[in-house]
CSV table of C-alpha atoms in Angstrom, one decimal:
chain,number,residue,atom,x,y,z
A,7,MET,CA,66.1,-14.7,127.6
A,8,LYS,CA,67.5,-17.4,130.4
A,9,ASN,CA,72.0,-17.8,130.4
A,10,TYR,CA,72.7,-21.3,130.0
A,11,ARG,CA,76.0,-23.1,130.9
A,12,MET,CA,77.1,-26.0,128.9
A,13,THR,CA,80.1,-28.5,129.2
A,14,ILE,CA,82.0,-29.1,125.8
A,15,CYS,CA,83.7,-31.8,125.0
A,16,TYR,CA,85.6,-32.1,121.5
A,17,GLU,CA,88.2,-33.2,119.6
A,18,GLY,CA,89.5,-30.8,117.7
A,19,THR,CA,91.1,-32.5,114.6
A,20,ARG,CA,88.3,-31.1,112.0
A,21,TYR,CA,88.2,-27.7,113.2
A,22,ASP,CA,89.8,-23.9,113.0
A,23,GLY,CA,90.0,-24.5,116.1
A,24,TRP,CA,87.3,-22.7,119.0
A,25,GLN,CA,86.8,-19.2,117.8
A,26,ARG,CA,84.2,-18.6,114.8
A,27,GLN,CA,85.6,-16.7,112.1
A,28,GLY,CA,84.0,-14.3,109.1
A,29,THR,CA,85.4,-16.7,106.5
A,30,THR,CA,84.6,-20.4,108.1
A,31,ASP,CA,82.3,-22.0,110.1
A,32,GLN,CA,84.6,-24.5,110.7
A,33,THR,CA,84.8,-23.8,114.3
A,34,ILE,CA,83.7,-25.1,117.7
A,35,GLN,CA,82.1,-21.8,118.4
A,36,GLY,CA,80.4,-21.5,115.0
A,37,LYS,CA,79.0,-25.3,115.2
A,38,LEU,CA,77.4,-24.4,118.9
A,39,GLU,CA,75.6,-20.9,117.5
A,40,ALA,CA,74.7,-22.5,114.7
A,41,VAL,CA,72.5,-24.8,115.8
A,42,LEU,CA,71.7,-23.2,118.5
A,43,SER,CA,70.2,-20.4,116.5
A,44,ARG,CA,68.0,-23.0,114.4
A,45,MET,CA,67.3,-23.4,118.1
A,46,CYS,CA,65.8,-20.5,118.3
A,47,GLY,CA,64.5,-18.4,115.6
A,48,ALA,CA,66.9,-15.9,116.6
A,49,PRO,CA,70.8,-15.3,116.6
A,50,VAL,CA,72.7,-16.6,119.3
A,51,GLU,CA,75.8,-15.9,120.3
A,52,VAL,CA,77.8,-18.7,122.5
A,53,GLN,CA,80.8,-17.6,124.6
A,54,GLY,CA,83.5,-19.6,125.5
A,55,SER,CA,86.3,-19.7,128.8
A,56,GLY,CA,88.7,-19.1,126.1
A,57,ARG,CA,89.5,-20.2,122.3
A,58,THR,CA,91.5,-23.3,122.3
A,59,ASP,CA,94.1,-23.6,118.5
A,60,ALA,CA,93.2,-25.8,115.7
A,61,GLY,CA,93.6,-29.5,116.4
A,62,VAL,CA,93.4,-28.6,120.5
A,63,HIS,CA,90.9,-30.9,122.2
A,64,ALA,CA,88.9,-30.5,124.9
A,65,LEU,CA,87.0,-32.9,127.4
A,66,GLU,CA,85.3,-30.2,129.2
A,67,GLN,CA,85.4,-26.5,128.0
A,68,VAL,CA,82.6,-24.3,129.2
A,69,ALA,CA,80.3,-21.8,127.9
A,70,ASN,CA,77.6,-20.1,128.2
A,71,ALA,CA,74.9,-18.6,126.0
A,72,HIS,CA,71.9,-15.8,126.4
A,73,MET,CA,68.8,-17.7,125.2
A,74,GLU,CA,65.0,-17.9,124.9
A,75,THR,CA,63.3,-21.0,123.9
A,76,GLY,CA,60.2,-23.3,125.4
A,77,LEU,CA,63.3,-26.2,126.2
A,78,THR,CA,64.5,-27.4,129.1
A,79,ALA,CA,68.1,-27.2,129.4
A,80,PRO,CA,68.2,-31.3,129.5
A,81,GLU,CA,66.4,-30.9,125.8
A,82,ILE,CA,69.0,-28.4,124.9
A,83,ARG,CA,72.0,-30.7,125.8
A,84,ASP,CA,69.7,-33.3,123.6
A,85,TYR,CA,68.3,-31.0,120.6
A,86,LEU,CA,72.7,-30.0,120.2
A,87,ASN,CA,73.7,-33.4,120.6
A,88,ARG,CA,71.3,-34.7,118.0
A,89,TYR,CA,72.3,-32.0,115.2
A,90,LEU,CA,76.2,-31.4,116.4
A,91,PRO,CA,78.8,-33.7,114.4
A,92,ALA,CA,79.6,-36.7,115.9
A,93,ASP,CA,83.2,-35.4,117.7
A,94,ILE,CA,81.2,-32.7,119.6
A,95,SER,CA,79.3,-33.0,122.8
A,96,VAL,CA,77.0,-30.9,125.0
A,97,GLU,CA,77.5,-33.2,128.6
A,98,GLU,CA,75.1,-31.2,130.0
A,99,VAL,CA,73.9,-27.9,130.2
A,100,THR,CA,72.5,-25.9,133.1
A,101,GLU,CA,70.3,-22.5,134.0
A,102,ALA,CA,73.4,-20.2,135.2
A,103,GLY,CA,72.2,-17.1,137.2
A,104,PRO,CA,72.1,-14.3,134.7
A,105,ARG,CA,75.3,-12.7,135.6
A,106,PHE,CA,77.5,-15.6,135.2
A,107,HIS,CA,80.2,-15.5,132.1
A,108,SER,CA,82.3,-18.4,131.1
A,109,ARG,CA,85.4,-16.3,130.3
A,110,LEU,CA,85.2,-13.7,133.4
A,111,ASN,CA,84.0,-15.8,135.7
A,112,ALA,CA,86.3,-18.3,134.8
A,113,ARG,CA,89.4,-18.8,138.2
A,114,GLY,CA,91.6,-21.1,136.0
A,115,LYS,CA,91.6,-24.0,133.9
A,116,THR,CA,93.4,-27.3,133.4
A,117,TYR,CA,95.3,-28.3,130.4
A,118,ARG,CA,97.4,-31.9,129.5
A,119,TYR,CA,99.7,-32.4,126.6
A,120,ARG,CA,100.5,-35.8,126.0
A,121,ILE,CA,103.6,-37.3,124.1
A,122,TYR,CA,104.6,-40.2,122.4
A,123,VAL,CA,107.4,-42.0,123.8
A,124,GLY,CA,106.9,-45.6,122.3
A,125,ASP,CA,108.3,-47.2,119.5
A,126,ALA,CA,105.7,-48.0,117.1
A,127,LYS,CA,103.4,-45.5,115.1
A,128,PRO,CA,100.6,-44.1,117.9
A,129,VAL,CA,97.9,-45.6,114.9
A,130,PHE,CA,95.2,-45.2,117.0
A,131,GLU,CA,96.2,-42.2,119.0
A,132,ARG,CA,97.4,-40.3,116.2
A,133,ASN,CA,95.7,-36.7,117.0
A,134,TYR,CA,95.9,-37.5,120.7
A,135,VAL,CA,99.7,-37.3,120.7
A,136,TRP,CA,103.0,-35.0,119.9
A,137,ALA,CA,105.1,-38.6,118.6
A,138,ALA,CA,108.3,-36.9,119.4
A,139,GLY,CA,110.3,-39.1,117.9
A,140,GLU,CA,113.6,-38.4,120.9
A,141,PRO,CA,114.2,-39.7,124.1
A,142,LEU,CA,113.2,-38.3,127.3
A,143,SER,CA,114.5,-38.2,130.4
A,144,VAL,CA,110.6,-37.5,132.7
A,145,GLU,CA,113.3,-36.6,135.8
A,146,ARG,CA,115.3,-33.6,134.1
A,147,MET,CA,111.6,-32.8,133.1
A,148,GLU,CA,110.4,-32.8,136.5
A,149,ALA,CA,112.9,-30.6,137.9
A,150,ALA,CA,112.6,-28.3,135.5
A,151,ALA,CA,108.7,-27.7,136.3
A,152,GLU,CA,109.6,-26.6,139.6
A,153,TYR,CA,110.6,-23.4,138.1
A,154,PHE,CA,107.3,-22.9,136.9
A,155,LEU,CA,105.0,-23.2,140.0
A,156,GLY,CA,104.3,-19.9,141.4
A,157,GLU,CA,103.3,-16.3,139.2
A,158,HIS,CA,105.8,-14.9,137.3
A,159,ASP,CA,105.6,-12.6,133.9
A,160,PHE,CA,105.7,-15.9,131.4
A,161,LYS,CA,105.9,-13.3,127.9
A,162,SER,CA,108.8,-15.8,127.3
A,163,PHE,CA,106.0,-18.5,126.7
A,164,CYS,CA,103.6,-16.2,124.4
A,165,ALA,CA,103.3,-16.7,120.7
A,166,ASN,CA,101.4,-12.7,120.9
A,167,ARG,CA,104.7,-10.7,120.5
A,168,ARG,CA,102.2,-8.0,120.3
A,169,MET,CA,100.5,-8.7,123.6
A,170,LYS,CA,99.7,-5.1,125.6
A,171,LYS,CA,98.1,-6.9,128.6
A,172,SER,CA,99.8,-8.0,131.4
A,173,THR,CA,101.9,-11.4,130.5
A,174,VAL,CA,101.9,-12.4,134.6
A,175,ARG,CA,99.9,-15.5,135.1
A,176,ARG,CA,100.1,-17.5,138.3
A,177,ILE,CA,101.3,-22.1,137.9
A,178,ASP,CA,99.2,-23.7,140.6
A,179,SER,CA,100.6,-27.2,139.4
A,180,LEU,CA,102.6,-28.7,136.8
A,181,THR,CA,103.4,-32.4,136.4
A,182,VAL,CA,105.3,-34.5,134.4
A,183,ARG,CA,104.4,-38.8,134.6
A,184,ARG,CA,105.2,-41.6,132.9
A,185,HIS,CA,102.1,-43.2,131.0
A,186,GLY,CA,102.2,-46.5,130.2
A,187,LYS,CA,104.1,-44.9,126.4
A,188,GLU,CA,103.5,-41.3,126.9
A,189,ILE,CA,104.5,-38.7,129.1
A,190,TRP,CA,101.6,-36.5,130.6
A,191,ILE,CA,102.2,-32.6,131.5
A,192,THR,CA,99.0,-32.0,133.4
A,193,VAL,CA,99.6,-28.1,133.7
A,194,THR,CA,96.8,-26.2,136.3
A,195,GLY,CA,96.9,-22.0,137.0
A,196,ASN,CA,94.7,-18.9,136.9
A,197,GLY,CA,95.0,-18.2,133.1
A,198,PHE,CA,97.1,-19.0,130.3
A,199,LEU,CA,98.9,-16.6,127.2
A,200,TYR,CA,98.7,-17.7,123.7
A,201,ASN,CA,100.4,-21.0,123.3
A,202,MET,CA,101.6,-20.7,126.6
A,203,VAL,CA,100.6,-24.5,127.5
A,204,ARG,CA,102.2,-25.7,124.2
A,205,ILE,CA,105.6,-23.6,124.2
A,206,ILE,CA,106.1,-24.7,127.6
A,207,THR,CA,105.7,-28.1,126.9
A,208,GLY,CA,108.5,-27.6,123.9
A,209,THR,CA,110.7,-26.3,126.4
A,210,LEU,CA,109.7,-28.9,128.7
A,211,TYR,CA,111.0,-31.3,126.2
A,212,GLU,CA,114.4,-30.0,125.0
A,213,VAL,CA,114.5,-30.2,129.1
A,214,GLY,CA,113.9,-33.9,128.3
A,215,THR,CA,116.5,-34.5,125.8
A,216,GLY,CA,119.0,-33.5,127.3
A,217,GLN,CA,119.5,-30.0,124.6
A,218,ARG,CA,118.7,-27.6,128.5
A,219,ALA,CA,118.6,-27.9,131.9
A,220,PRO,CA,116.1,-27.5,133.9
A,221,GLU,CA,118.0,-24.6,135.8
A,222,GLU,CA,117.5,-23.0,132.7
A,223,ILE,CA,113.5,-22.3,133.2
A,224,LEU,CA,114.4,-19.4,136.2
A,225,GLU,CA,116.4,-17.8,133.5
A,226,ILE,CA,113.8,-18.2,130.0
A,227,LEU,CA,111.4,-16.2,132.9
A,228,GLU,CA,113.7,-13.5,133.5
A,229,LYS,CA,114.5,-12.8,129.7
A,230,GLN,CA,111.0,-11.8,128.7
A,231,ASP,CA,111.5,-13.1,125.3
A,232,ARG,CA,109.7,-15.5,123.4
A,233,GLN,CA,112.9,-16.4,121.8
A,234,ALA,CA,113.9,-17.5,124.7
A,235,ALA,CA,112.2,-20.2,124.9
A,236,GLY,CA,112.0,-23.6,122.8
A,237,ILE,CA,109.9,-25.0,120.6
A,238,THR,CA,106.2,-25.0,120.3
A,239,ALA,CA,105.1,-28.1,120.7
A,240,PRO,CA,102.1,-29.3,117.6
A,241,PRO,CA,98.9,-28.9,118.6
A,242,GLN,CA,97.0,-32.2,118.6
A,243,GLY,CA,98.7,-33.3,122.3
A,244,LEU,CA,97.2,-30.8,123.6
A,245,THR,CA,93.8,-31.0,125.4
A,246,LEU,CA,91.4,-28.7,128.1
A,247,LEU,CA,90.6,-30.6,130.6
A,248,LYS,CA,88.8,-28.7,132.9
A,249,VAL,CA,87.7,-25.2,133.4
A,250,LEU,CA,88.0,-23.9,137.2
A,251,TYR,CA,85.1,-21.3,139.2
B,29,MET,CA,113.6,-64.1,96.9
B,30,LYS,CA,112.6,-63.5,100.3
B,31,ASN,CA,109.7,-64.0,102.2
B,32,TYR,CA,109.1,-61.6,104.8
B,33,ARG,CA,106.8,-61.7,107.0
B,34,MET,CA,104.4,-58.6,108.5
B,35,THR,CA,102.9,-57.5,111.7
B,36,ILE,CA,100.3,-54.6,110.7
B,37,CYS,CA,98.0,-52.3,113.0
B,38,TYR,CA,96.2,-50.1,110.9
B,39,GLU,CA,93.1,-47.7,111.7
B,40,GLY,CA,90.4,-48.8,109.5
B,41,THR,CA,88.5,-45.9,108.9
B,42,ARG,CA,89.8,-44.2,106.0
B,43,TYR,CA,89.9,-47.6,104.1
B,44,ASP,CA,87.9,-49.1,102.2
B,45,GLY,CA,89.7,-51.9,103.6
B,46,TRP,CA,91.8,-54.6,103.9
B,47,GLN,CA,91.9,-56.7,99.4
B,48,ARG,CA,92.7,-54.2,97.1
B,49,GLN,CA,90.2,-53.3,93.9
B,50,GLY,CA,90.8,-52.7,91.1
B,51,THR,CA,89.6,-49.1,91.3
B,52,THR,CA,90.6,-47.3,93.9
B,53,ASP,CA,94.3,-47.9,95.7
B,54,GLN,CA,92.8,-46.7,99.6
B,55,THR,CA,93.0,-50.1,100.6
B,56,ILE,CA,95.8,-51.3,103.4
B,57,GLN,CA,97.0,-53.7,101.2
B,58,GLY,CA,97.6,-52.0,97.8
B,59,LYS,CA,99.2,-49.6,100.4
B,60,LEU,CA,101.4,-51.6,101.3
B,61,GLU,CA,102.5,-53.1,98.2
B,62,ALA,CA,102.7,-49.4,96.5
B,63,VAL,CA,105.4,-48.8,98.3
B,64,LEU,CA,107.3,-51.8,98.9
B,65,SER,CA,107.3,-52.4,95.0
B,66,ARG,CA,108.8,-49.0,95.2
B,67,MET,CA,110.9,-49.6,97.8
B,68,CYS,CA,112.5,-52.9,95.4
B,69,GLY,CA,111.7,-51.2,92.0
B,70,ALA,CA,109.5,-54.8,91.4
B,71,PRO,CA,105.9,-55.2,91.6
B,72,VAL,CA,105.5,-56.8,95.0
B,73,GLU,CA,102.4,-58.9,96.3
B,74,VAL,CA,101.2,-58.9,100.0
B,75,GLN,CA,99.5,-61.8,100.8
B,76,GLY,CA,97.6,-61.1,104.6
B,77,SER,CA,96.2,-63.6,106.6
B,78,GLY,CA,92.5,-62.4,105.9
B,79,ARG,CA,90.7,-59.3,104.6
B,80,THR,CA,88.9,-57.1,107.0
B,81,ASP,CA,86.0,-55.2,106.2
B,82,ALA,CA,85.8,-51.0,105.5
B,83,GLY,CA,86.4,-49.3,108.5
B,84,VAL,CA,87.8,-52.6,110.5
B,85,HIS,CA,91.2,-52.0,112.3
B,86,ALA,CA,93.5,-54.3,113.4
B,87,LEU,CA,96.2,-54.4,116.5
B,88,GLU,CA,98.1,-57.5,114.6
B,89,GLN,CA,97.4,-58.0,111.2
B,90,VAL,CA,99.8,-61.0,109.8
B,91,ALA,CA,100.8,-61.2,106.1
B,92,ASN,CA,103.4,-61.9,104.1
B,93,ALA,CA,105.8,-61.1,100.6
B,94,HIS,CA,108.0,-62.2,98.9
B,95,MET,CA,111.2,-60.1,98.3
B,96,GLU,CA,114.5,-59.1,96.4
B,97,THR,CA,115.8,-56.3,98.5
B,98,GLY,CA,118.9,-55.5,100.2
B,99,LEU,CA,117.9,-54.2,103.1
B,100,THR,CA,117.9,-56.6,106.6
B,101,ALA,CA,113.9,-57.0,107.9
B,102,PRO,CA,114.2,-54.2,110.2
B,103,GLU,CA,115.5,-51.4,107.9
B,104,ILE,CA,112.4,-52.9,105.7
B,105,ARG,CA,110.1,-51.8,108.6
B,106,ASP,CA,111.9,-48.8,109.1
B,107,TYR,CA,111.1,-47.8,105.3
B,108,LEU,CA,107.1,-49.1,105.5
B,109,ASN,CA,106.7,-46.9,108.6
B,110,ARG,CA,108.3,-43.9,106.7
B,111,TYR,CA,106.4,-43.8,103.2
B,112,LEU,CA,103.1,-45.9,105.7
B,113,PRO,CA,100.3,-43.3,106.2
B,114,ALA,CA,99.8,-42.3,109.9
B,115,ASP,CA,96.8,-44.7,110.0
B,116,ILE,CA,99.2,-47.5,109.1
B,117,SER,CA,102.3,-49.3,111.1
B,118,VAL,CA,104.5,-51.8,110.6
B,119,GLU,CA,105.6,-53.2,114.0
B,120,GLU,CA,107.5,-56.0,113.0
B,121,VAL,CA,109.5,-57.7,109.7
B,122,THR,CA,110.6,-61.0,110.3
B,123,GLU,CA,112.9,-63.3,107.6
B,124,ALA,CA,109.8,-66.3,107.0
B,125,GLY,CA,110.5,-69.5,105.9
B,126,PRO,CA,109.9,-70.0,102.3
B,127,ARG,CA,106.9,-71.6,102.3
B,128,PHE,CA,105.1,-69.5,105.0
B,129,HIS,CA,101.7,-68.6,104.2
B,130,SER,CA,100.1,-65.9,106.1
B,131,ARG,CA,96.1,-66.8,105.3
B,132,LEU,CA,97.3,-70.4,104.3
B,133,ASN,CA,99.1,-71.6,107.5
B,134,ALA,CA,96.7,-69.4,110.0
B,135,ARG,CA,95.1,-71.3,112.5
B,136,GLY,CA,93.1,-69.4,114.5
B,137,LYS,CA,92.2,-65.1,114.6
B,138,THR,CA,91.4,-63.5,117.6
B,139,TYR,CA,88.5,-60.1,117.2
B,140,ARG,CA,87.4,-57.9,119.2
B,141,TYR,CA,83.9,-55.9,119.0
B,142,ARG,CA,83.5,-52.5,121.0
B,143,ILE,CA,80.1,-51.6,122.4
B,144,TYR,CA,79.7,-48.4,123.5
B,145,VAL,CA,76.9,-47.8,126.0
B,146,GLY,CA,78.0,-44.4,127.4
B,147,ASP,CA,75.2,-41.7,127.9
B,148,ALA,CA,77.5,-39.0,126.0
B,149,LYS,CA,78.0,-38.8,122.1
B,150,PRO,CA,81.9,-41.2,121.7
B,151,VAL,CA,83.8,-38.1,121.3
B,152,PHE,CA,87.5,-39.7,121.0
B,153,GLU,CA,86.1,-42.9,120.2
B,154,ARG,CA,83.1,-42.9,118.0
B,155,ASN,CA,85.5,-44.4,115.3
B,156,TYR,CA,85.6,-47.3,117.5
B,157,VAL,CA,83.4,-48.0,118.6
B,158,TRP,CA,79.7,-49.2,117.7
B,159,ALA,CA,76.9,-47.2,120.0
B,160,ALA,CA,73.9,-48.9,119.6
B,161,GLY,CA,72.3,-46.5,122.3
B,162,GLU,CA,70.2,-48.8,124.0
B,163,PRO,CA,70.8,-50.2,127.4
B,164,LEU,CA,72.3,-53.5,127.1
B,165,SER,CA,72.1,-56.4,130.3
B,166,VAL,CA,75.0,-58.5,129.7
B,167,GLU,CA,74.3,-61.2,131.8
B,168,ARG,CA,71.9,-62.0,128.9
B,169,MET,CA,74.9,-62.0,126.6
B,170,GLU,CA,77.3,-63.8,128.2
B,171,ALA,CA,73.9,-66.9,128.8
B,172,ALA,CA,73.8,-66.4,125.0
B,173,ALA,CA,77.5,-66.1,123.7
B,174,GLU,CA,77.5,-70.5,125.3
B,175,TYR,CA,75.9,-71.5,122.6
B,176,PHE,CA,78.3,-70.3,120.3
B,177,LEU,CA,81.2,-72.0,121.6
B,178,GLY,CA,82.5,-75.7,119.4
B,179,GLU,CA,82.0,-76.5,116.2
B,180,HIS,CA,78.9,-75.5,114.2
B,181,ASP,CA,77.9,-75.3,110.9
B,182,PHE,CA,77.6,-70.5,110.6
B,183,LYS,CA,75.9,-70.6,107.8
B,184,SER,CA,73.1,-68.5,109.2
B,185,PHE,CA,75.7,-66.1,110.3
B,186,CYS,CA,77.2,-65.5,107.2
B,187,ALA,CA,76.4,-61.8,104.6
B,188,ASN,CA,78.0,-63.8,101.5
B,189,ARG,CA,74.6,-66.0,100.6
B,190,ARG,CA,76.9,-67.4,97.1
B,191,MET,CA,79.4,-68.9,99.5
B,192,LYS,CA,79.9,-72.5,98.0
B,193,LYS,CA,82.4,-73.9,100.7
B,194,SER,CA,82.0,-75.4,103.7
B,195,THR,CA,80.2,-72.8,106.7
B,196,VAL,CA,82.5,-75.0,109.7
B,197,ARG,CA,83.8,-73.3,112.1
B,198,ARG,CA,85.2,-73.6,115.2
B,199,ILE,CA,84.6,-71.0,118.4
B,200,ASP,CA,87.1,-71.5,121.1
B,201,SER,CA,86.4,-69.1,123.4
B,202,LEU,CA,83.4,-65.9,123.1
B,203,THR,CA,83.5,-63.0,126.3
B,204,VAL,CA,81.6,-60.7,127.1
B,205,ARG,CA,82.6,-57.5,129.3
B,206,ARG,CA,81.9,-54.8,130.5
B,207,HIS,CA,85.0,-52.4,130.2
B,208,GLY,CA,84.4,-49.2,131.7
B,209,LYS,CA,80.7,-47.7,129.6
B,210,GLU,CA,81.8,-50.2,127.1
B,211,ILE,CA,80.8,-54.3,126.2
B,212,TRP,CA,83.8,-55.9,124.8
B,213,ILE,CA,83.2,-59.2,123.0
B,214,THR,CA,86.1,-61.2,122.3
B,215,VAL,CA,86.0,-64.5,120.2
B,216,THR,CA,88.9,-67.0,119.2
B,217,GLY,CA,88.6,-68.9,116.7
B,218,ASN,CA,89.7,-71.5,114.4
B,219,GLY,CA,88.3,-69.2,111.1
B,220,PHE,CA,85.7,-66.8,110.5
B,221,LEU,CA,83.0,-66.8,107.5
B,222,TYR,CA,82.4,-62.5,105.4
B,223,ASN,CA,80.8,-60.9,108.1
B,224,MET,CA,80.4,-63.2,110.7
B,225,VAL,CA,81.6,-61.3,113.8
B,226,ARG,CA,79.5,-58.5,113.2
B,227,ILE,CA,76.8,-61.1,112.8
B,228,ILE,CA,77.6,-62.5,116.4
B,229,THR,CA,77.8,-59.2,117.5
B,230,GLY,CA,73.8,-57.9,116.0
B,231,THR,CA,72.4,-61.4,117.3
B,232,LEU,CA,74.6,-60.7,120.6
B,233,TYR,CA,72.8,-57.0,120.7
B,234,GLU,CA,69.5,-58.5,120.3
B,235,VAL,CA,70.4,-60.8,123.0
B,236,GLY,CA,70.5,-57.4,125.4
B,237,THR,CA,68.7,-56.0,124.5
B,238,GLY,CA,65.8,-58.3,126.0
B,239,GLN,CA,64.0,-58.7,121.5
B,240,ARG,CA,65.9,-62.5,121.6
B,241,ALA,CA,66.3,-65.4,124.1
B,242,PRO,CA,69.8,-66.4,125.2
B,243,GLU,CA,68.9,-69.8,124.1
B,244,GLU,CA,67.7,-68.7,120.9
B,245,ILE,CA,71.2,-69.0,118.6
B,246,LEU,CA,70.6,-72.3,118.7
B,247,GLU,CA,68.0,-72.7,116.9
B,248,ILE,CA,69.7,-69.2,114.3
B,249,LEU,CA,72.9,-71.9,113.8
B,250,GLU,CA,70.5,-74.9,112.9
B,251,LYS,CA,68.5,-72.9,110.3
B,252,GLN,CA,71.3,-72.8,108.7
B,253,ASP,CA,69.9,-69.2,107.6
B,254,ARG,CA,71.1,-66.0,107.3
B,255,GLN,CA,67.7,-64.6,107.9
B,256,ALA,CA,67.1,-66.4,111.1
B,257,ALA,CA,70.1,-64.2,112.6
B,258,GLY,CA,70.4,-60.7,114.1
B,259,ILE,CA,71.7,-57.6,112.4
B,260,THR,CA,75.0,-57.3,111.5
B,261,ALA,CA,76.6,-55.3,113.3
B,262,PRO,CA,78.8,-51.4,112.2
B,263,PRO,CA,81.9,-52.0,111.0
B,264,GLN,CA,84.1,-49.4,113.0
B,265,GLY,CA,83.3,-51.1,116.2
B,266,LEU,CA,85.9,-54.1,115.4
B,267,THR,CA,89.1,-54.8,115.9
B,268,LEU,CA,91.5,-58.1,114.6
B,269,LEU,CA,93.4,-58.6,117.8
B,270,LYS,CA,95.6,-61.3,117.0
B,271,VAL,CA,96.5,-64.2,114.1
B,272,LEU,CA,97.5,-67.3,115.0
B,273,TYR,CA,99.7,-70.3,114.1
C-alpha cells in the first residue's frame, strides 16, 4: 500500500460539498473514491484537507489515499481525469510518505471570497460570485479586516453551536481588494471553523454597506456569540485557493 | 406602439439556442418574449440580430420589439432582469426609431471562439471553451486566417446544404491569438452563414495540428463544397461579442 497525495480542482455548484454522505454520492470525496475504488478493484478511502460546503469551489484542494495499484502516479492522475466529471480535475498525483495526512499535516489554508458589485447581472460568473447588490466601501472593509489578524477565539464566527473543541484560530492575512467589478476577500489562517470565512465575509459586507462600524469586529470577537456577527455569505462566492503544509 | 432596442448577454449552455421553437420555450428569444408579454399583457414578438446555436453564448446580442407599455426604457430593463433567469441579462433597453430592425439593419458582427490548450481540465471554463486536446501552431493558424479576408463565396463553410440565398460574405478581420492557456479566434464580417464561424474554427484547428496546410484555405473556398472544409467546432467555445450597426 502506497500513500498518494492529490491536488484537486473543482467547481462545487453541482455537488453537496466535499464530504461523502451516506445517502448520496453527489460529493467530491464520493466521486473520487468511486473512481479510485474501481481503479484498484478494492475500496479506497480518500482523506481531504478539510470539507468544503455545497456550492463552494476549490482551486487546489489536497487529499491523500492509501492504495495498492500497478499504475504510476501520473497514470493515476490521468485515470482520474478520464473518469471524473468535467467539473472535477486532478491536477497532480504524487507518492507521499506513509505518514502524510492531508488534514492533520495541513498548517494553514487560503480562501478567496468574490463579491460582485457591478450593475449588470454576472451572467458568466454567477456560480462564482455573490451579487450582493449594495454599494460597498472597500476602505471600511479594509479597516475592519485589520481586527481579525492574529490569534482570536472565533466562536462568534462559527456556525456550529455545539462545537466542543477549541474555537481559537490564527489569521495571518486578510485582504480586501477591488478587482474590476468585484471585491475579493482573501484570507490565510492556520485553520477555519465551520462557515467561518462566509460569516467573516457577511460581517465585512455589513461594514461595507455602513450598517456596522469597522471597530465593531473587536466587540463581536469578545462576545463569543454567533448572534453578534453578521450574516453568512452564500457559498458560491467562496473558493479554497490553497492548502499550506 | 414604440420600438425598443435591447442589448442582451447570455450563457447559452442551458438553452436550445436563440430562436423560439414550437415545442420548447428553452430558448433565449422564448424567455424574452414570455417576460415581455407578461409585462405588456399582450403578445410581444422579439426580433434578434440573428440566431445563435444551442450552447453558444452572447456578450452583446441585439434585439428589438414593438410594445405598448407605461414603463420607461430603464424600467423595462429592470423588469426583464428581475424575471429572466440568472443566465440571461439585459444590459440596456433604449427607444429606437420605428423602423429600426435588429436583423435587417445589422452591418456586421464580431464573434470569438475560444480553444483551450492547457494540460489540466478547464474546470471553471468548461462551458466556454473547446478543450481540443492537441498542440496547435498559432503561426500556422494565423497564416491560414489571411486567406479568409475579403469577400468570398463561403458555401464550403455553410452547414445548410439547401441554402438558396447568396453564400457570399465579407470578412473584415480574422485574428488568431494566444491568450494564456487559450487560443482566441476573433472574426468580424458583414454576415455569417449557418455554422460558418464553427467550420472556420474547425478548419483552422486542422491547420494548427498540421493536418492541413494554410494555403489549402484557398482551395476549400474555391470548391464551394462543405465536404472540402474541416470539422465543425463544438458550440460552447463560441460567443457573439458584438453586432455592428
